[in-house]
Amino acid sequence: VISPTSDQVSKTVASFDLTLIAEVDAPVVDGVTTQATLVDIFGTSGRAVVSYNVRGDEYKGAVDVVQVTSSPRISIQVRSGIGFTNSKANAAYMNDNELWLAQATDDQAITQNGSNSVVRLFGVSGFKINDNPVHAGVQGFAANSIHESDGRIYVTSGSNAGLTIFNQNLTETIDFVPIPDARWVDTDDSRIVVLSGGPNTGSGILHVLDKSDRSVLHQATSSTCIYMHPVPAE
């Protein structure tokens, strides 16, 4: 919401109405109903990907690729999906033919150094997800945000971790930046932005890093930490 002046963003949001036009039931995995964690819409293609996890200690989750249309009868349609019996799907990012997931898992065969974090890469053909993923272990308790830019994959994870940067195919770790309680990541042409914070601190920190060398350009602390996804705090 933009304030009347051109150089400030309003700190208050006026009331407004929303009209529900469609909804999709969350996947059920081994009898457990999951909860949606993130929606990523790919450009203007009418494609979107939705990630799902469950609260608590159970490692179950799912991912759906959905079609968004202008039809008043079927506005949203699930076209393909995968359920995970040993992994939560905390965030997703999709481009034209690839899909990346930030996950927490109890499958120690695909993580690293006793962590519970993993990134998975799936191929996507139209609305179909392939079933032959590539994976890479990530430090930390739960990978919770993921972003692709300029052929690099940016992943945040919870406590005892931070920001991990991979090449696009997840075959090489380019860099790791320790940021305690990292929760969310995004980039523009020259900067990386990471939000960190935990439920016990009551505050969040916005870290702005140089995209080329990951040096710190700026940090800002807020009194209220905003969580982008309902993922474990550990």
CSV table of C-alpha atoms in Angstrom, one decimal:
chain,number,residue,atom,x,y,z
A,1,VAL,CA,0.0,0.0,0.0
A,2,ILE,CA,1.6,3.2,-1.2
A,3,SER,CA,1.2,6.3,0.9
A,4,PRO,CA,0.0,9.6,-0.6
A,5,THR,CA,3.6,10.9,-0.8
A,6,SER,CA,5.8,9.3,-3.4
A,7,ASP,CA,8.8,8.6,-1.2
A,8,GLN,CA,7.2,6.7,1.7
A,9,VAL,CA,5.3,3.4,2.1
A,10,SER,CA,2.3,3.5,4.3
A,11,LYS,CA,2.6,1.8,7.7
A,12,THR,CA,-1.1,1.3,8.0
A,13,VAL,CA,-3.3,-0.7,5.6
A,14,ALA,CA,-6.8,0.4,4.9
A,15,SER,CA,-9.6,-2.1,5.0
A,16,PHE,CA,-10.5,-3.8,1.7
A,17,ASP,CA,-12.5,-6.8,0.5
A,18,LEU,CA,-11.3,-10.0,-1.0
A,19,THR,CA,-13.5,-12.4,-3.1
A,20,LEU,CA,-12.7,-16.1,-3.0
A,21,ILE,CA,-12.8,-17.4,-6.6
A,22,ALA,CA,-11.2,-20.8,-6.1
A,23,GLU,CA,-9.5,-23.1,-3.6
A,24,VAL,CA,-7.5,-26.3,-3.7
A,25,ASP,CA,-7.5,-28.9,-0.9
A,26,ALA,CA,-4.1,-29.6,0.7
A,27,PRO,CA,-2.7,-33.0,-0.1
A,28,VAL,CA,-3.1,-35.9,2.4
A,29,VAL,CA,0.1,-37.9,2.9
A,30,ASP,CA,-0.1,-41.2,4.8
A,31,GLY,CA,-3.4,-40.0,6.3
A,32,VAL,CA,-1.9,-36.7,7.4
A,33,THR,CA,-3.4,-33.4,6.0
A,34,THR,CA,-0.6,-31.1,5.0
A,35,GLN,CA,-0.6,-27.2,5.1
A,36,ALA,CA,0.4,-24.9,2.3
A,37,THR,CA,3.7,-23.0,2.9
A,38,LEU,CA,4.4,-21.1,-0.3
A,39,VAL,CA,3.0,-20.3,-3.7
A,40,ASP,CA,5.4,-19.3,-6.6
A,41,ILE,CA,3.8,-18.1,-9.8
A,42,PHE,CA,5.9,-18.4,-12.9
A,43,GLY,CA,5.6,-15.2,-14.9
A,44,THR,CA,2.5,-14.9,-17.0
A,45,SER,CA,2.4,-18.6,-18.0
A,46,GLY,CA,-0.6,-19.6,-15.9
A,47,ARG,CA,1.6,-22.0,-13.9
A,48,ALA,CA,2.2,-22.0,-10.2
A,49,VAL,CA,3.8,-24.3,-7.7
A,50,VAL,CA,2.6,-24.8,-4.2
A,51,SER,CA,4.7,-26.4,-1.4
A,52,TYR,CA,3.3,-28.1,1.7
A,53,ASN,CA,4.5,-29.3,5.1
A,54,VAL,CA,3.1,-30.4,8.5
A,55,ARG,CA,3.5,-28.9,11.9
A,56,GLY,CA,5.4,-30.8,14.6
A,57,ASP,CA,7.9,-33.6,14.4
A,58,GLU,CA,6.4,-35.5,11.4
A,59,TYR,CA,8.4,-35.2,8.2
A,60,LYS,CA,5.7,-35.2,5.6
A,61,GLY,CA,5.0,-32.8,2.8
A,62,ALA,CA,4.0,-32.4,-0.8
A,63,VAL,CA,4.3,-30.2,-3.9
A,64,ASP,CA,1.7,-29.4,-6.5
A,65,VAL,CA,2.0,-27.7,-9.9
A,66,VAL,CA,-1.3,-25.9,-10.7
A,67,GLN,CA,-2.8,-24.2,-13.7
A,68,VAL,CA,-4.4,-20.8,-13.2
A,69,THR,CA,-7.0,-19.9,-15.8
A,70,SER,CA,-9.5,-17.1,-16.4
A,71,SER,CA,-12.3,-19.6,-16.5
A,72,PRO,CA,-15.0,-18.8,-13.9
A,73,ARG,CA,-15.8,-22.6,-13.7
A,74,ILE,CA,-12.2,-23.9,-13.1
A,75,SER,CA,-10.0,-21.1,-12.0
A,76,ILE,CA,-7.3,-23.3,-10.4
A,77,GLN,CA,-6.6,-26.9,-11.3
A,78,VAL,CA,-3.9,-29.2,-9.9
A,79,ARG,CA,-2.1,-30.8,-12.8
A,80,SER,CA,0.6,-32.8,-11.1
A,81,GLY,CA,1.9,-33.4,-7.6
A,82,ILE,CA,4.3,-35.4,-5.4
A,83,GLY,CA,3.8,-36.5,-1.8
A,84,PHE,CA,6.8,-36.9,0.5
A,85,THR,CA,6.6,-39.4,3.4
A,86,ASN,CA,9.9,-38.4,4.9
A,87,SER,CA,10.3,-34.7,4.1
A,88,LYS,CA,8.5,-31.4,4.6
A,89,ALA,CA,8.4,-29.0,1.7
A,90,ASN,CA,8.9,-25.5,3.2
A,91,ALA,CA,9.4,-23.4,0.0
A,92,ALA,CA,9.5,-23.8,-3.8
A,93,TYR,CA,10.8,-21.9,-6.8
A,94,MET,CA,10.0,-22.7,-10.4
A,95,ASN,CA,11.3,-21.5,-13.8
A,96,ASP,CA,10.4,-22.7,-17.3
A,97,ASN,CA,11.5,-26.3,-16.9
A,98,GLU,CA,13.0,-26.7,-13.4
A,99,LEU,CA,11.5,-26.8,-9.9
A,100,TRP,CA,13.5,-26.4,-6.7
A,101,LEU,CA,12.3,-27.3,-3.2
A,102,ALA,CA,13.7,-26.2,0.2
A,103,GLN,CA,12.9,-29.1,2.6
A,104,ALA,CA,13.4,-30.6,6.0
A,105,THR,CA,13.9,-34.3,6.1
A,106,ASP,CA,14.7,-37.2,8.4
A,107,ASP,CA,16.4,-39.1,5.6
A,108,GLN,CA,20.1,-38.8,6.7
A,109,ALA,CA,21.2,-40.3,3.4
A,110,ILE,CA,20.5,-37.1,1.5
A,111,THR,CA,21.5,-34.5,4.1
A,112,GLN,CA,25.0,-33.5,5.3
A,113,ASN,CA,26.8,-33.5,8.7
A,114,GLY,CA,23.7,-34.7,10.6
A,115,SER,CA,21.5,-31.8,9.5
A,116,ASN,CA,17.9,-32.1,8.5
A,117,SER,CA,18.0,-29.7,5.5
A,118,VAL,CA,18.0,-30.6,1.8
A,119,VAL,CA,17.4,-29.0,-1.5
A,120,ARG,CA,15.7,-31.0,-4.3
A,121,LEU,CA,15.7,-30.2,-8.0
A,122,PHE,CA,13.0,-31.6,-10.3
A,123,GLY,CA,12.5,-31.2,-14.0
A,124,VAL,CA,9.2,-29.8,-15.2
A,125,SER,CA,7.6,-30.4,-18.6
A,126,GLY,CA,4.6,-28.1,-18.9
A,127,PHE,CA,2.6,-29.0,-15.8
A,128,LYS,CA,4.2,-32.4,-15.2
A,129,ILE,CA,6.9,-32.9,-12.5
A,130,ASN,CA,9.4,-35.6,-13.3
A,131,ASP,CA,10.2,-38.3,-10.7
A,132,ASN,CA,14.0,-38.3,-10.9
A,133,PRO,CA,15.2,-35.5,-8.6
A,134,VAL,CA,18.7,-34.2,-7.8
A,135,HIS,CA,19.4,-33.4,-4.2
A,136,ALA,CA,22.0,-31.5,-2.1
A,137,GLY,CA,22.3,-31.4,1.6
A,138,VAL,CA,22.2,-28.0,3.4
A,139,GLN,CA,23.4,-27.0,6.9
A,140,GLY,CA,20.8,-26.4,9.5
A,141,PHE,CA,17.6,-27.8,10.9
A,142,ALA,CA,15.2,-26.9,8.1
A,143,ALA,CA,15.7,-25.3,4.7
A,144,ASN,CA,13.0,-22.7,4.6
A,145,SER,CA,13.3,-20.4,1.6
A,146,ILE,CA,14.7,-20.8,-1.9
A,147,HIS,CA,15.3,-18.5,-4.9
A,148,GLU,CA,17.0,-18.8,-8.3
A,149,SER,CA,18.8,-15.9,-10.0
A,150,ASP,CA,21.5,-15.8,-12.8
A,151,GLY,CA,22.0,-19.6,-12.7
A,152,ARG,CA,22.5,-19.7,-8.9
A,153,ILE,CA,20.3,-21.2,-6.2
A,154,TYR,CA,20.0,-19.3,-2.9
A,155,VAL,CA,18.8,-21.3,0.1
A,156,THR,CA,18.2,-20.2,3.7
A,157,SER,CA,18.0,-22.6,6.7
A,158,GLY,CA,17.3,-22.2,10.4
A,159,SER,CA,19.5,-22.2,13.5
A,160,ASN,CA,23.1,-23.2,13.2
A,161,ALA,CA,23.0,-22.3,9.5
A,162,GLY,CA,22.5,-19.4,7.1
A,163,LEU,CA,22.6,-18.7,3.4
A,164,THR,CA,23.9,-21.4,1.1
A,165,ILE,CA,24.5,-20.7,-2.6
A,166,PHE,CA,24.6,-23.5,-5.2
A,167,ASN,CA,25.0,-23.6,-8.9
A,168,GLN,CA,21.8,-24.2,-10.8
A,169,ASN,CA,22.2,-28.0,-11.0
A,170,LEU,CA,23.0,-28.4,-7.3
A,171,THR,CA,26.3,-30.0,-8.2
A,172,GLU,CA,28.5,-27.3,-6.6
A,173,THR,CA,28.4,-25.3,-3.5
A,174,ILE,CA,29.5,-21.7,-4.4
A,175,ASP,CA,29.4,-20.1,-1.0
A,176,PHE,CA,28.0,-20.3,2.6
A,177,VAL,CA,27.2,-17.2,4.6
A,178,PRO,CA,26.5,-17.9,8.3
A,179,ILE,CA,23.3,-16.0,9.3
A,180,PRO,CA,21.6,-17.4,12.5
A,181,ASP,CA,17.9,-18.1,12.1
A,182,ALA,CA,17.8,-17.2,8.4
A,183,ARG,CA,14.2,-17.4,7.2
A,184,TRP,CA,13.8,-15.9,3.7
A,185,VAL,CA,15.9,-14.9,0.7
A,186,ASP,CA,15.5,-12.8,-2.5
A,187,THR,CA,17.8,-11.0,-4.9
A,188,ASP,CA,17.8,-8.3,-7.5
A,189,ASP,CA,20.5,-7.5,-10.1
A,190,SER,CA,23.2,-6.6,-7.5
A,191,ARG,CA,22.0,-7.5,-4.0
A,192,ILE,CA,20.9,-10.5,-1.9
A,193,VAL,CA,18.4,-9.8,0.8
A,194,VAL,CA,18.0,-12.3,3.7
A,195,LEU,CA,15.5,-12.0,6.6
A,196,SER,CA,16.5,-13.6,9.9
A,197,GLY,CA,14.8,-13.9,13.3
A,198,GLY,CA,13.5,-16.4,15.8
A,199,PRO,CA,10.4,-16.6,18.1
A,200,ASN,CA,12.6,-16.1,21.1
A,201,THR,CA,14.2,-12.8,20.0
A,202,GLY,CA,11.1,-10.8,19.3
A,203,SER,CA,12.9,-9.0,16.4
A,204,GLY,CA,14.1,-9.6,12.9
A,205,ILE,CA,17.1,-8.5,11.0
A,206,LEU,CA,17.1,-7.7,7.3
A,207,HIS,CA,20.6,-8.4,5.8
A,208,VAL,CA,21.5,-6.8,2.5
A,209,LEU,CA,24.5,-8.4,0.8
A,210,ASP,CA,26.5,-7.7,-2.3
A,211,LYS,CA,25.6,-10.3,-4.9
A,212,SER,CA,29.1,-10.6,-6.3
A,213,ASP,CA,31.2,-11.1,-3.1
A,214,ARG,CA,28.5,-11.5,-0.3
A,215,SER,CA,29.9,-8.6,1.7
A,216,VAL,CA,27.4,-6.8,4.0
A,217,LEU,CA,26.0,-3.7,2.5
A,218,HIS,CA,23.4,-2.9,5.2
A,219,GLN,CA,21.5,-4.4,8.1
A,220,ALA,CA,18.2,-3.3,9.6
A,221,THR,CA,16.5,-4.5,12.8
A,222,SER,CA,12.8,-4.5,13.3
A,223,SER,CA,10.9,-5.0,16.5
A,224,THR,CA,8.6,-7.5,14.9
A,225,CYS,CA,9.9,-10.5,12.9
A,226,ILE,CA,7.8,-11.4,9.9
A,227,TYR,CA,7.7,-15.1,9.1
A,228,MET,CA,7.3,-16.0,5.4
A,229,HIS,CA,6.5,-19.7,5.9
A,230,PRO,CA,5.2,-21.8,8.8
A,231,VAL,CA,8.4,-23.8,9.3
A,232,PRO,CA,10.1,-25.0,12.4
A,233,ALA,CA,12.1,-22.4,14.3
A,234,GLU,CA,15.0,-24.6,15.1
